Coordinates of C-alpha atoms and ligand atoms in Angstrom, one line a residue:
Chain A
M1 CA -21.2 -30.3 -18.2
M2 CA -19.6 -28.8 -21.2
T3 CA -19.7 -30.2 -24.7
R4 CA -16.8 -30.1 -27.0
S5 CA -17.4 -27.5 -29.7
H6 CA -15.9 -27.7 -33.1
A7 CA -13.3 -25.1 -32.4
P8 CA -11.4 -23.5 -35.3
Q9 CA -8.4 -25.5 -36.5
L10 CA -6.1 -23.0 -34.9
T11 CA -6.8 -24.1 -31.4
R12 CA -6.8 -27.8 -32.2
W13 CA -3.1 -28.2 -31.9
V14 CA -2.7 -31.5 -30.1
A15 CA -5.0 -34.0 -31.5
T16 CA -5.0 -36.2 -28.4
L17 CA -6.3 -33.4 -26.2
S18 CA -9.6 -33.1 -28.0
L19 CA -10.5 -36.6 -26.7
L20 CA -10.7 -35.3 -23.2
V21 CA -13.8 -35.2 -21.2
L22 CA -13.8 -32.9 -18.2
C23 CA -15.1 -34.4 -15.1
G24 CA -17.8 -33.2 -12.9
A25 CA -18.4 -34.9 -9.5
G26 CA -19.5 -38.5 -10.0
C27 CA -18.4 -38.9 -13.6
K28 CA -15.5 -41.1 -14.7
E29 CA -12.0 -39.7 -14.3
A30 CA -10.7 -37.8 -17.2
Q31 CA -8.2 -39.5 -19.4
R32 CA -4.7 -38.1 -19.1
P33 CA -3.1 -37.1 -22.4
A34 CA 0.1 -39.1 -23.0
H35 CA 2.3 -36.0 -23.1
L36 CA 1.3 -34.6 -19.7
P37 CA 3.0 -35.8 -16.6
E38 CA 1.4 -38.2 -14.1
P39 CA -0.4 -36.1 -11.5
K40 CA 0.8 -36.7 -8.0
A41 CA -2.6 -37.3 -6.6
P42 CA -3.0 -39.5 -3.6
S43 CA -6.5 -38.9 -2.3
S44 CA -5.5 -36.1 0.2
E45 CA -3.9 -34.1 -2.7
P46 CA -5.9 -31.8 -4.9
T47 CA -7.4 -33.4 -8.0
T48 CA -6.2 -32.4 -11.4
V49 CA -8.3 -31.8 -14.4
Y50 CA -7.0 -31.6 -17.9
A51 CA -8.4 -28.8 -20.0
T52 CA -8.5 -28.0 -23.6
P53 CA -8.5 -24.6 -25.1
E54 CA -11.9 -25.3 -26.7
S55 CA -13.6 -26.6 -23.6
G56 CA -15.0 -23.4 -22.4
R57 CA -16.0 -23.5 -18.8
M58 CA -14.1 -26.2 -16.8
R59 CA -15.3 -28.1 -13.8
V60 CA -12.7 -29.0 -11.3
P61 CA -14.0 -30.9 -8.3
T62 CA -11.8 -31.4 -5.2
S63 CA -10.7 -35.0 -4.5
D64 CA -12.8 -35.2 -1.3
G65 CA -15.8 -34.1 -3.2
K66 CA -16.6 -31.3 -0.7
A67 CA -16.2 -28.5 -3.2
C68 CA -15.9 -27.8 -6.9
F69 CA -14.5 -25.0 -9.0
V70 CA -16.0 -24.0 -12.3
V71 CA -13.4 -22.0 -14.2
G72 CA -13.6 -20.1 -17.5
F73 CA -11.1 -17.8 -19.2
E74 CA -11.9 -14.6 -21.0
P75 CA -11.1 -14.9 -23.8
A76 CA -11.7 -18.6 -23.7
S77 CA -8.5 -19.3 -25.5
P78 CA -6.0 -16.8 -24.2
K79 CA -3.2 -15.7 -26.5
V80 CA 0.4 -16.2 -25.5
G81 CA 1.7 -13.1 -23.7
E82 CA -1.7 -11.4 -23.5
L83 CA -3.5 -10.5 -20.4
F84 CA -6.8 -12.3 -19.8
L85 CA -9.4 -12.8 -17.1
A86 CA -10.2 -16.0 -15.2
H87 CA -13.8 -16.4 -13.8
T88 CA -14.2 -18.9 -11.1
Q89 CA -17.4 -20.1 -9.3
V90 CA -16.7 -21.9 -6.0
L91 CA -19.4 -24.5 -5.5
G92 CA -20.3 -27.0 -2.8
P93 CA -20.5 -30.8 -2.8
G94 CA -21.6 -32.3 -6.1
C95 CA -20.9 -28.9 -7.7
N96 CA -24.2 -27.7 -6.3
G97 CA -24.8 -24.3 -4.8
P98 CA -22.4 -21.5 -4.2
L99 CA -19.7 -21.7 -1.5
A100 CA -18.9 -18.2 -0.4
E101 CA -15.4 -18.7 1.1
A102 CA -13.6 -15.6 2.3
E103 CA -10.3 -16.7 1.0
F104 CA -9.6 -17.5 -2.6
S105 CA -6.5 -17.9 -4.8
L106 CA -5.7 -18.8 -8.3
D107 CA -2.1 -19.2 -9.4
A108 CA -0.5 -20.6 -12.5
T109 CA 2.9 -22.2 -12.9
M110 CA 4.9 -24.1 -15.6
P111 CA 6.2 -27.1 -13.7
D112 CA 8.5 -28.1 -16.5
H113 CA 10.2 -24.7 -16.5
A114 CA 10.0 -24.1 -12.8
H115 CA 8.4 -20.7 -13.0
G116 CA 5.2 -19.0 -12.5
M117 CA 3.5 -16.0 -14.1
V118 CA 5.2 -12.7 -14.9
T119 CA 2.2 -10.9 -13.4
R120 CA 0.6 -10.6 -10.0
P121 CA -3.1 -11.3 -10.5
V122 CA -5.8 -9.8 -8.3
H123 CA -8.9 -11.7 -7.2
E124 CA -12.2 -9.9 -6.9
A125 CA -15.3 -11.4 -5.3
A126 CA -18.9 -10.8 -6.0
P127 CA -19.7 -10.8 -2.2
G128 CA -21.6 -13.8 -1.0
T129 CA -21.9 -15.6 -4.3
G130 CA -18.7 -17.7 -4.5
N131 CA -17.9 -16.0 -7.8
W132 CA -14.4 -14.6 -8.3
T133 CA -12.8 -12.7 -11.1
T134 CA -9.1 -12.9 -11.4
K135 CA -7.5 -10.0 -13.3
G136 CA -4.0 -9.8 -14.7
M137 CA -3.5 -13.4 -15.8
K138 CA -0.9 -14.0 -18.4
F139 CA 0.6 -17.2 -20.0
H140 CA 3.8 -15.8 -21.4
M141 CA 4.9 -19.0 -22.9
P142 CA 3.2 -21.8 -24.8
G143 CA 3.2 -25.2 -23.1
Y144 CA 1.9 -26.9 -20.1
W145 CA 0.6 -24.6 -17.3
K146 CA -0.8 -25.8 -14.0
V147 CA -3.5 -23.6 -12.5
D148 CA -3.9 -24.1 -8.7
L149 CA -7.2 -23.1 -7.2
K150 CA -7.9 -22.6 -3.5
A151 CA -10.9 -21.4 -1.6
G152 CA -10.7 -21.7 2.1
E153 CA -9.7 -25.3 2.9
H154 CA -10.5 -26.6 -0.6
A155 CA -8.0 -27.0 -3.3
A156 CA -7.8 -28.4 -6.8
S157 CA -5.9 -27.8 -10.0
L158 CA -6.3 -27.6 -13.6
N159 CA -3.8 -28.4 -16.4
W160 CA -3.9 -26.1 -19.3
N161 CA -2.0 -26.5 -22.6
Q162 CA -1.2 -23.1 -24.0
S163 CA -0.9 -23.2 -27.7
A164 CA 1.6 -21.0 -29.6
A165 CA -1.0 -21.0 -32.4
A166 CA -3.7 -19.3 -30.2
Q167 CA -2.8 -15.9 -31.6
Chain B
M1 CA 13.0 -36.4 -36.3
T2 CA 13.0 -36.9 -32.6
L3 CA 10.0 -37.9 -30.6
P4 CA 8.6 -35.1 -28.4
K5 CA 9.4 -35.3 -24.8
P6 CA 6.3 -35.6 -22.7
S7 CA 6.9 -32.3 -21.1
R8 CA 7.0 -30.4 -24.4
P9 CA 3.4 -30.3 -25.5
T10 CA 4.1 -27.5 -28.0
Q11 CA 6.1 -29.9 -30.1
L12 CA 4.5 -31.4 -33.2
R13 CA 3.6 -35.0 -33.2
P14 CA 6.3 -37.2 -34.5
L15 CA 6.6 -38.0 -38.1
R16 CA 4.4 -40.9 -39.0
C17 CA 4.5 -43.2 -41.9
A18 CA 1.1 -41.9 -43.0
D19 CA 2.5 -38.4 -43.2
V20 CA 5.3 -39.2 -45.6
S21 CA 4.8 -38.4 -49.2
V22 CA 7.2 -40.1 -51.7
G23 CA 9.8 -38.6 -54.0
G24 CA 9.6 -35.2 -55.6
P25 CA 11.2 -32.0 -54.6
A26 CA 11.3 -31.0 -51.0
R27 CA 8.0 -29.2 -51.1
L28 CA 5.0 -29.3 -48.9
R29 CA 2.5 -31.8 -50.3
A30 CA -1.0 -33.0 -49.5
P31 CA -0.9 -35.9 -47.1
I32 CA -0.2 -39.1 -49.0
G33 CA -3.6 -40.4 -48.0
H34 CA -5.3 -37.7 -50.0
R35 CA -3.3 -38.6 -53.1
R36 CA -2.8 -41.8 -54.9
P37 CA -4.2 -44.8 -53.1
L38 CA -1.8 -47.2 -54.8
L39 CA 1.2 -45.2 -53.6
R40 CA -0.3 -45.0 -50.2
A41 CA -0.7 -48.7 -50.1
A42 CA 2.9 -49.3 -51.2
W43 CA 4.1 -46.9 -48.6
R44 CA 2.1 -48.5 -45.8
A45 CA 3.5 -51.9 -46.8
A46 CA 7.0 -50.6 -46.7
C47 CA 6.3 -49.3 -43.2
A48 CA 4.8 -52.5 -42.1
V49 CA 7.9 -54.4 -42.9
G50 CA 9.9 -51.7 -41.3
L51 CA 11.9 -51.0 -44.4
A52 CA 11.6 -47.3 -44.5
C53 CA 10.1 -46.0 -41.4
A54 CA 12.0 -47.2 -38.5
L55 CA 12.5 -43.8 -36.9
G56 CA 16.2 -43.8 -37.7
A57 CA 15.6 -44.6 -41.4
C58 CA 13.1 -41.7 -41.7
E59 CA 15.8 -39.4 -40.4
A60 CA 18.4 -40.8 -42.9
T61 CA 16.1 -40.2 -45.8
P62 CA 14.8 -36.6 -45.6
A63 CA 11.9 -37.2 -47.8
P64 CA 9.6 -34.2 -47.9
T65 CA 6.5 -34.7 -45.7
A66 CA 3.1 -33.2 -45.8
V67 CA 2.2 -30.4 -43.4
T68 CA 0.1 -31.7 -40.6
P69 CA -2.9 -29.7 -39.5
E70 CA -1.1 -28.8 -36.2
E71 CA 2.0 -27.7 -38.1
L72 CA -0.2 -25.6 -40.5
A73 CA -1.9 -23.9 -37.6
L74 CA 1.5 -23.0 -36.1
I75 CA 2.8 -21.7 -39.5
Q76 CA -0.4 -19.7 -40.0
S77 CA 0.0 -18.1 -36.5
L78 CA 3.2 -16.4 -37.8
S79 CA 1.5 -14.5 -40.6
P80 CA 0.5 -12.0 -41.9
P81 CA 2.1 -8.9 -40.2
P82 CA -0.5 -7.4 -38.0
T83 CA -1.9 -3.8 -38.1
I84 CA -0.5 -1.5 -35.5
P85 CA -2.3 -1.4 -32.2
A86 CA -3.6 1.9 -30.6
S87 CA -1.3 3.8 -28.2
P88 CA -3.8 4.8 -25.5
S89 CA -1.2 6.7 -23.4
N90 CA -0.5 9.0 -26.4
R91 CA -3.5 10.9 -27.8
Y92 CA -1.3 12.3 -30.6
A93 CA -0.1 8.9 -31.8
D94 CA -2.1 9.0 -35.0
N95 CA -2.0 12.8 -35.5
D96 CA -0.5 13.7 -38.9
E97 CA 1.0 17.0 -37.7
A98 CA 2.6 15.3 -34.8
A99 CA 4.0 12.7 -37.2
A100 CA 5.5 15.4 -39.4
L101 CA 7.1 17.1 -36.3
G102 CA 8.4 13.7 -35.1
H103 CA 9.8 13.1 -38.6
A104 CA 11.8 16.3 -38.4
L105 CA 12.9 15.6 -34.9
F106 CA 14.0 12.0 -35.8
F107 CA 16.6 13.4 -38.2
D108 CA 17.5 16.6 -36.4
T109 CA 21.1 16.5 -35.1
R110 CA 20.6 19.8 -33.4
L111 CA 18.8 17.8 -30.8
S112 CA 22.0 16.7 -29.2
K113 CA 24.7 18.0 -26.9
N114 CA 27.4 18.1 -29.7
G115 CA 25.0 18.9 -32.6
K116 CA 26.0 15.7 -34.3
V117 CA 23.6 13.0 -33.1
A118 CA 20.0 12.3 -34.1
C119 CA 17.8 9.3 -33.7
S120 CA 18.7 8.4 -37.3
T121 CA 22.4 8.1 -36.3
C122 CA 21.6 4.8 -34.6
H123 CA 18.4 3.9 -36.3
V124 CA 19.5 4.3 -40.0
P125 CA 16.5 3.8 -42.3
A126 CA 18.4 2.0 -45.0
L127 CA 19.6 -0.5 -42.4
Y128 CA 16.0 -1.2 -41.3
F129 CA 16.5 1.3 -38.6
T130 CA 19.5 -0.2 -37.0
D131 CA 23.2 0.9 -37.2
G132 CA 25.2 -2.2 -38.2
K133 CA 27.4 -1.9 -35.1
P134 CA 27.6 -4.4 -32.2
L135 CA 27.2 -1.5 -29.7
A136 CA 25.6 1.8 -30.5
E137 CA 27.7 5.0 -30.6
G138 CA 26.3 8.4 -30.0
I139 CA 28.1 11.0 -28.1
G140 CA 29.8 8.1 -26.4
K141 CA 29.8 4.3 -26.6
V142 CA 26.5 2.8 -25.5
A143 CA 26.4 -0.5 -23.6
K144 CA 23.6 -1.9 -25.8
H145 CA 23.1 -2.8 -29.4
S146 CA 20.6 -0.7 -31.4
P147 CA 17.5 -2.7 -32.1
S148 CA 15.4 -2.3 -35.2
L149 CA 12.3 -0.1 -34.7
F150 CA 10.1 -2.4 -36.8
G151 CA 7.6 -4.0 -34.5
S152 CA 8.5 -2.0 -31.4
H153 CA 5.1 -0.4 -31.3
F154 CA 3.5 -3.8 -30.8
A155 CA 5.4 -4.5 -27.6
P156 CA 3.9 -3.7 -24.2
F157 CA 7.4 -2.8 -23.0
Q158 CA 10.2 -1.0 -24.8
F159 CA 14.0 -1.4 -24.6
W160 CA 15.9 -4.7 -24.3
D161 CA 15.0 -4.7 -20.6
G162 CA 11.5 -3.2 -21.0
R163 CA 12.2 -0.2 -18.8
A164 CA 9.6 1.9 -20.7
D165 CA 6.0 1.0 -21.4
S166 CA 5.3 3.2 -24.5
S167 CA 7.1 4.4 -27.5
W168 CA 6.8 8.0 -26.5
S169 CA 8.3 7.4 -23.0
Q170 CA 11.0 5.2 -24.6
A171 CA 12.0 8.1 -26.9
L172 CA 12.8 10.2 -23.9
G173 CA 15.5 7.8 -22.8
P174 CA 18.1 8.4 -25.6
L175 CA 17.5 12.2 -25.4
E176 CA 18.8 12.2 -21.8
A177 CA 21.3 9.4 -22.0
P178 CA 24.8 10.9 -21.7
T179 CA 26.2 8.5 -24.4
E180 CA 23.4 9.1 -26.9
H181 CA 22.0 12.6 -27.4
G182 CA 23.5 13.8 -24.2
L183 CA 20.7 16.3 -23.4
T184 CA 18.5 17.0 -20.4
R185 CA 14.8 17.6 -20.5
L186 CA 15.4 21.4 -19.8
A187 CA 17.8 21.5 -22.8
V188 CA 15.2 19.7 -24.9
A189 CA 12.5 22.2 -24.0
H190 CA 14.8 25.1 -25.0
L191 CA 15.7 23.4 -28.3
M192 CA 12.1 22.7 -29.1
A193 CA 11.3 26.4 -28.4
R194 CA 14.2 27.5 -30.6
H195 CA 13.8 25.2 -33.6
H196 CA 10.3 23.7 -33.6
A197 CA 8.1 26.1 -31.8
E198 CA 5.6 26.5 -34.7
A199 CA 5.1 22.9 -35.4
Y200 CA 4.9 22.1 -31.6
T201 CA 2.3 24.8 -31.0
A202 CA 0.2 23.6 -33.9
V203 CA -0.1 20.2 -32.3
F204 CA 0.2 20.6 -28.5
G205 CA -0.7 24.3 -28.0
P206 CA 1.6 27.1 -26.9
L207 CA 5.0 26.3 -25.3
P208 CA 5.7 27.8 -21.9
D209 CA 7.7 31.0 -21.9
L210 CA 11.2 29.7 -21.1
S211 CA 13.0 33.0 -21.5
D212 CA 13.6 33.6 -17.8
S213 CA 16.9 31.8 -17.3
E214 CA 16.5 32.0 -13.5
R215 CA 13.3 30.0 -13.7
F216 CA 14.4 27.8 -16.6
P217 CA 18.1 27.1 -16.5
A218 CA 19.8 26.1 -19.7
T219 CA 20.1 22.5 -18.6
G220 CA 18.7 20.3 -15.8
R221 CA 17.1 17.0 -15.0
P222 CA 16.7 14.7 -12.0
H223 CA 19.5 12.3 -11.2
S224 CA 18.0 10.2 -8.4
L225 CA 21.3 8.3 -7.8
D226 CA 23.5 11.4 -7.9
P227 CA 21.9 14.2 -5.9
A228 CA 25.1 16.3 -6.0
H229 CA 25.0 16.4 -9.8
P230 CA 24.8 20.0 -11.1
E231 CA 21.9 19.1 -13.4
H232 CA 20.1 17.6 -10.5
L233 CA 20.7 20.8 -8.4
A234 CA 19.5 23.0 -11.3
W235 CA 16.4 20.9 -11.7
G236 CA 15.7 21.0 -7.9
S237 CA 16.0 24.8 -7.8
M238 CA 13.0 25.2 -10.1
A239 CA 9.4 25.7 -9.0
E240 CA 7.4 22.5 -9.1
S241 CA 4.9 24.0 -11.7
D242 CA 7.9 25.0 -13.9
R243 CA 9.3 21.5 -13.7
D244 CA 5.9 20.1 -14.6
A245 CA 5.7 22.5 -17.6
V246 CA 9.1 21.3 -18.8
N247 CA 8.2 17.6 -18.3
R248 CA 5.2 18.2 -20.4
V249 CA 7.2 19.6 -23.3
F250 CA 9.6 16.7 -22.9
A251 CA 6.8 14.2 -22.9
N252 CA 5.2 15.8 -25.9
T253 CA 8.5 15.7 -27.8
G254 CA 8.4 11.9 -27.2
K255 CA 4.7 11.8 -28.3
A256 CA 5.6 13.5 -31.7
L257 CA 8.5 11.0 -32.1
E258 CA 6.1 8.1 -31.5
A259 CA 3.7 9.5 -34.1
Y260 CA 6.5 9.3 -36.6
T261 CA 8.0 6.0 -35.6
R262 CA 4.5 4.5 -36.0
K263 CA 5.0 4.7 -39.7
I264 CA 7.8 2.1 -39.4
V265 CA 5.8 -1.1 -39.4
P266 CA 6.6 -4.5 -40.9
G267 CA 5.2 -5.1 -44.3
P268 CA 4.5 -8.4 -46.1
A269 CA 7.5 -10.7 -46.7
P270 CA 7.9 -13.7 -49.1
F271 CA 7.1 -15.8 -46.1
D272 CA 3.6 -14.2 -45.9
A273 CA 3.0 -14.8 -49.6
Y274 CA 4.0 -18.4 -49.0
V275 CA 1.5 -18.8 -46.0
A276 CA -1.2 -17.1 -48.0
A277 CA -0.8 -19.6 -50.8
L278 CA -0.6 -22.5 -48.4
T279 CA -3.8 -21.3 -46.7
A280 CA -5.5 -21.0 -50.1
G281 CA -4.8 -24.7 -50.6
D282 CA -1.7 -24.5 -52.7
A283 CA 0.6 -27.1 -51.1
T284 CA 3.6 -25.6 -52.9
G285 CA 3.1 -22.3 -51.1
G286 CA 3.1 -20.6 -54.5
G287 CA 6.8 -21.2 -54.8
H288 CA 7.4 -18.1 -52.6
M289 CA 10.0 -20.0 -50.5
K290 CA 12.8 -22.2 -51.6
P291 CA 12.9 -25.8 -50.2
G292 CA 15.6 -25.0 -47.7
A293 CA 13.6 -22.1 -46.3
V294 CA 10.6 -24.4 -46.0
R295 CA 12.7 -27.0 -44.1
G296 CA 13.9 -24.1 -41.9
L297 CA 10.3 -23.0 -41.3
R298 CA 9.2 -26.5 -40.3
A299 CA 12.1 -26.8 -38.0
F300 CA 11.3 -23.4 -36.5
V301 CA 7.8 -24.5 -35.6
G302 CA 8.8 -28.0 -34.8
D303 CA 12.0 -29.7 -33.6
A304 CA 14.0 -26.5 -33.2
Q305 CA 11.3 -25.1 -30.9
C306 CA 12.0 -21.5 -31.8
I307 CA 8.3 -20.9 -31.7
N308 CA 8.3 -21.3 -28.0
C309 CA 9.5 -17.7 -27.8
H310 CA 9.5 -16.4 -31.4
N311 CA 5.7 -16.8 -31.8
G312 CA 2.9 -14.7 -33.2
P313 CA 3.0 -12.7 -36.5
L314 CA 6.0 -10.7 -35.4
L315 CA 7.8 -13.8 -34.4
T316 CA 8.2 -12.6 -30.8
D317 CA 6.4 -13.2 -27.6
F318 CA 7.5 -9.7 -26.4
A319 CA 8.5 -11.6 -23.2
F320 CA 11.9 -11.6 -21.5
H321 CA 14.2 -14.6 -21.5
N322 CA 17.7 -15.3 -20.2
L323 CA 19.5 -17.1 -23.0
G324 CA 22.8 -17.0 -21.0
L325 CA 24.7 -15.1 -23.7
P326 CA 28.4 -14.7 -23.4
G327 CA 30.0 -11.8 -21.6
D328 CA 27.1 -10.2 -19.7
R329 CA 26.5 -9.0 -16.2
D330 CA 23.4 -7.0 -16.9
L331 CA 20.4 -7.6 -14.6
G332 CA 18.2 -7.1 -17.6
R333 CA 14.4 -7.4 -17.1
S334 CA 14.6 -7.5 -13.3
K335 CA 16.0 -4.0 -13.3
G336 CA 13.9 -2.8 -16.2
A337 CA 10.7 -4.0 -14.5
S338 CA 11.3 -2.0 -11.4
Q339 CA 12.4 1.0 -13.4
V340 CA 9.2 1.1 -15.5
L341 CA 7.1 1.0 -12.4
K342 CA 8.9 4.0 -10.9
S343 CA 9.0 6.1 -14.1
E344 CA 7.1 9.4 -14.0
F345 CA 6.6 9.0 -17.7
N346 CA 4.9 5.6 -17.5
C347 CA 1.3 4.8 -18.4
L348 CA 0.0 5.6 -14.9
G349 CA 2.0 8.9 -14.7
P350 CA 0.7 12.5 -15.0
Y351 CA 1.9 12.8 -18.7
S352 CA 0.0 9.7 -19.9
D353 CA -3.3 10.0 -21.8
A354 CA -4.4 6.5 -20.8
D355 CA -6.8 7.5 -18.0
G356 CA -5.4 4.9 -15.7
K357 CA -6.1 2.0 -18.1
C358 CA -2.7 0.5 -17.7
D359 CA -3.1 -3.3 -17.1
E360 CA 0.3 -4.3 -18.3
L361 CA 1.8 -2.0 -15.7
A362 CA -0.7 -2.7 -13.0
Y363 CA -0.2 -6.4 -12.9
L364 CA 3.5 -6.6 -13.7
D365 CA 5.5 -8.6 -11.1
P366 CA 9.0 -7.1 -11.0
A367 CA 10.0 -9.9 -8.6
F368 CA 9.3 -12.7 -11.2
E369 CA 12.1 -15.2 -10.6
D370 CA 13.3 -15.6 -14.2
F371 CA 13.6 -11.9 -15.0
R372 CA 17.2 -11.9 -13.8
G373 CA 19.5 -11.5 -16.8
A374 CA 16.5 -11.7 -19.1
F375 CA 16.1 -9.6 -22.3
K376 CA 13.2 -9.0 -24.6
T377 CA 12.7 -11.4 -27.5
P378 CA 13.3 -9.4 -30.7
S379 CA 10.9 -9.6 -33.6
L380 CA 12.5 -11.7 -36.4
R381 CA 10.8 -9.7 -39.2
N382 CA 13.5 -8.2 -41.4
V383 CA 16.1 -9.9 -39.2
A384 CA 18.4 -10.8 -42.1
R385 CA 18.9 -7.0 -42.6
T386 CA 19.7 -6.1 -39.0
A387 CA 23.1 -7.7 -38.2
P388 CA 24.8 -7.9 -35.7
Y389 CA 22.5 -9.6 -33.2
M390 CA 21.5 -9.7 -29.6
H391 CA 21.3 -7.0 -26.9
A392 CA 25.0 -6.4 -26.9
G393 CA 25.7 -7.3 -30.5
Q394 CA 27.2 -10.6 -29.4
F395 CA 26.9 -12.3 -32.8
A396 CA 28.0 -10.9 -36.2
D397 CA 25.6 -12.9 -38.4
L398 CA 22.7 -15.3 -38.4
P399 CA 24.8 -18.5 -38.7
A400 CA 26.6 -17.4 -35.5
V401 CA 23.2 -17.0 -33.8
I402 CA 22.1 -20.5 -34.8
D403 CA 25.5 -22.0 -33.7
F404 CA 24.9 -20.4 -30.3
Y405 CA 21.5 -22.2 -30.1
K406 CA 23.2 -25.4 -31.1
S407 CA 25.9 -25.2 -28.4
L408 CA 24.6 -23.0 -25.6
P409 CA 28.1 -22.4 -24.3
G410 CA 29.0 -21.5 -20.7
E411 CA 26.7 -20.5 -17.9
P412 CA 25.1 -17.1 -17.6
Q413 CA 26.8 -14.8 -15.2
I414 CA 23.5 -13.4 -13.9
G415 CA 20.5 -15.6 -13.2
H416 CA 20.1 -18.9 -15.0
R417 CA 19.5 -20.0 -18.5
E418 CA 15.8 -20.6 -18.9
L419 CA 14.6 -24.2 -18.9
V420 CA 12.4 -23.6 -22.0
L421 CA 15.6 -23.2 -24.0
S422 CA 16.9 -26.6 -25.0
L423 CA 19.9 -27.3 -27.1
L424 CA 19.1 -27.1 -30.8
S425 CA 19.8 -30.4 -32.5
T426 CA 22.7 -30.4 -34.9
K427 CA 20.4 -32.3 -37.3
V428 CA 18.6 -29.1 -38.0
A429 CA 20.6 -27.5 -40.8
T430 CA 21.8 -24.0 -40.0
A431 CA 21.5 -23.0 -43.6
D432 CA 17.8 -24.0 -43.6
L433 CA 17.0 -21.9 -40.5
V434 CA 18.9 -19.0 -42.0
A435 CA 17.1 -19.4 -45.3
F436 CA 13.8 -19.2 -43.4
L437 CA 14.9 -16.1 -41.5
E438 CA 15.8 -14.5 -44.9
S439 CA 12.3 -15.1 -46.1
L440 CA 11.1 -12.7 -43.4
T441 CA 12.4 -9.5 -45.1
G442 CA 9.7 -7.1 -46.0
P443 CA 9.8 -3.7 -47.6
L444 CA 11.0 -0.5 -45.9
P445 CA 8.3 2.1 -45.2
D446 CA 7.3 4.6 -47.9
E447 CA 10.3 6.6 -49.0
K448 CA 8.5 9.7 -47.6
W449 CA 9.3 8.5 -44.1
T450 CA 12.8 7.0 -44.7
R451 CA 14.4 10.2 -45.8
P452 CA 14.7 13.4 -43.8
P453 CA 11.9 15.9 -44.3
G454 CA 12.4 19.0 -46.4
P455 CA 15.0 21.6 -45.7
R456 CA 15.3 22.9 -42.1
T457 CA 13.8 26.1 -41.0
P458 CA 16.7 28.0 -39.4
Ligands
CU1 CU1 8.0 -21.6 -19.3

C-alpha cells in the first residue's frame, strides 16, 4: 500500500485529489473526487481506481477480486505531451503472487473528449513474471484520462488526472 | 467566475470568499487570511450574510483575488523559457562551423530557382522570423502561413501538420517546394558545390564529384505521385549510389541550416520577470505586468482554458488540434503523420544520426481519430509580433483570434472541432487576454545571427 508523499506543489493541483486513498483488495473503497464522473460499475464491470500524480505505484484490483494490477508510471508524474513508460504487475487474488497471463493490454482514453492516445503503445512482458512494460504512452492533453487494464479475462481501470502544471 | 464543470478537472477551483482580498489595485495579493485578521473577519461576515459573495455578486465586482496555490503552479509551469533540447538525428546540430554555413545559406537567394528567394524571404528576422503575410510567397503563392521559427526546435514534429520530425529534415521541404525555393535536391547539390564547397567540406568532408552531367543531371528529385515528371525521370536514371550521395549532400544542407536556426530561441519576456518575482514571494510580480495583463494571465490558466493546449514554458503542447477554422479543407495532421512515417529523411532513415532512437516516430499512431483537420498548436512566445495568425493566416490580429475563440463560428469542413475546445466566455475581456499575450514578447537573438553574414564569396 502506498503512502502519500509530500509531492512538490507543482503536482498538487487539485486539492481534493490528495485526499484519495488507493484501494488494495479488502480495504475500503476509494472516495471519488467530486469532479470525476460516477464510474459505471455494476459488479460485473471492471473496478475503477482514482489515482493522483503523487501516488507512485497504484493498486487496481478487479471487482471480482480474482486479480489485481499494480501500475506505476515512469516518470511518476508524466508531462503533458511527453512519452512515458507504464510498468504493470499482474497479480492474483488479494494482490498476491504473479499472474502470468499471455494476453495483456493497457489503453488510455479521455472519455470527456471522446478520444484516445496519439500513440500506439507496445507491451513487453518479462516472461512468466506477470510484469509488463508499456512503451510509447503519451497524455497529450491535461485532464481526466481513463486507463483500461486487461490481462487474460481480468479487467480493471484507473482514473488519472493529468495536470497541465506537470511540466 | 463560473463553477468548473465536473468533467474539466484542469479548471481552477471556483472563487471562494476566503480568496478575495479587499480593495486596492487589481494586483495579485497574499490571501486575505494571511493578511489582516480584522479585515478577514469583516469579509467573512459579509459572505455569511450573502452580501458580497453570492456567485453573481462576485462576478459583478471584479475585486482582485489572491492567487491560489493551484493557480500559481499553473502560472509557474509557463515560465521560464527552456533551454534548447539536443537534436539526436543531427550530429552537427551544435557545430559552430555548421551554424556559420547555415547562417550563410539562410540568407542566400542563389539557393532558389529564380535567384530571388531565401529562407529569410519568408522568415524575416525583424518580424520574429515571420513575413507579415497571411499566406507565404516565394516563387509562387504558398497555401500556408509562415510560422515563426522561435520554439520550433522544441517540437517533436515540424510544420503545421508535423510532416517532418526534425528541423534539418524540415528545411529540405521549402528547398524542393515549387512555390518556395523551387529547387530539387540535385540542383541543391550543384549549388552547394558551386557556392559553398569550402565551408561544406570543412564540416561534412568532401563533396562528391558532380561534374559528370550524365551521372548527375542539373536537376532531379523523386515525385512519387507524378512518375512521368521530367525531374522524377532524371532522378530515376541515376545509379542508386549516386542518388544516395546527392541525398546526403541535401540532408547535410538541412543539418547546417538547423545548426543556424538553433540560434533562434525564445528569450525572457516581461511575463518571465513577473513569474520570477511572484515565485520569490513578491505578490505584485515586481510590477512587470500591468493589471489587465495579469487578469488575462489568470483567465488564460483559468476560465478561458487556454492552458489546455497552450501549456508548458513555450505555451504550446506541440500537439495537433482541430479548431474548425474558417475556409479550410486541409487534412492537416492525418496527412502529415503518414507523410513523416514514410519520409526517407525521418529519424529512422539512412540520413539520420539518431541510431534508431526515434520514439516519437516509432509510437506515432497516424490513424488517431482527431488528427483529421488538426494543426500544430503554435508557441505563443513573441506572438504579438507575428501577425497574422493561424496556419492559413486566417486572422489579422490578436483581438480577431480571441473573437474567434469567443464565437467558434461554423463547422469544420474536415473532421470535427475538438471537444476540449469550449466557447470562451464573453466575460473574459479580449483586451486582458491580448495584454497578457503582449507580455510574452522577448528579445530577438544576438544581432550577429539576425543579419546576413559578411559579403558573399563569388
Ligand atoms: Cu482530450
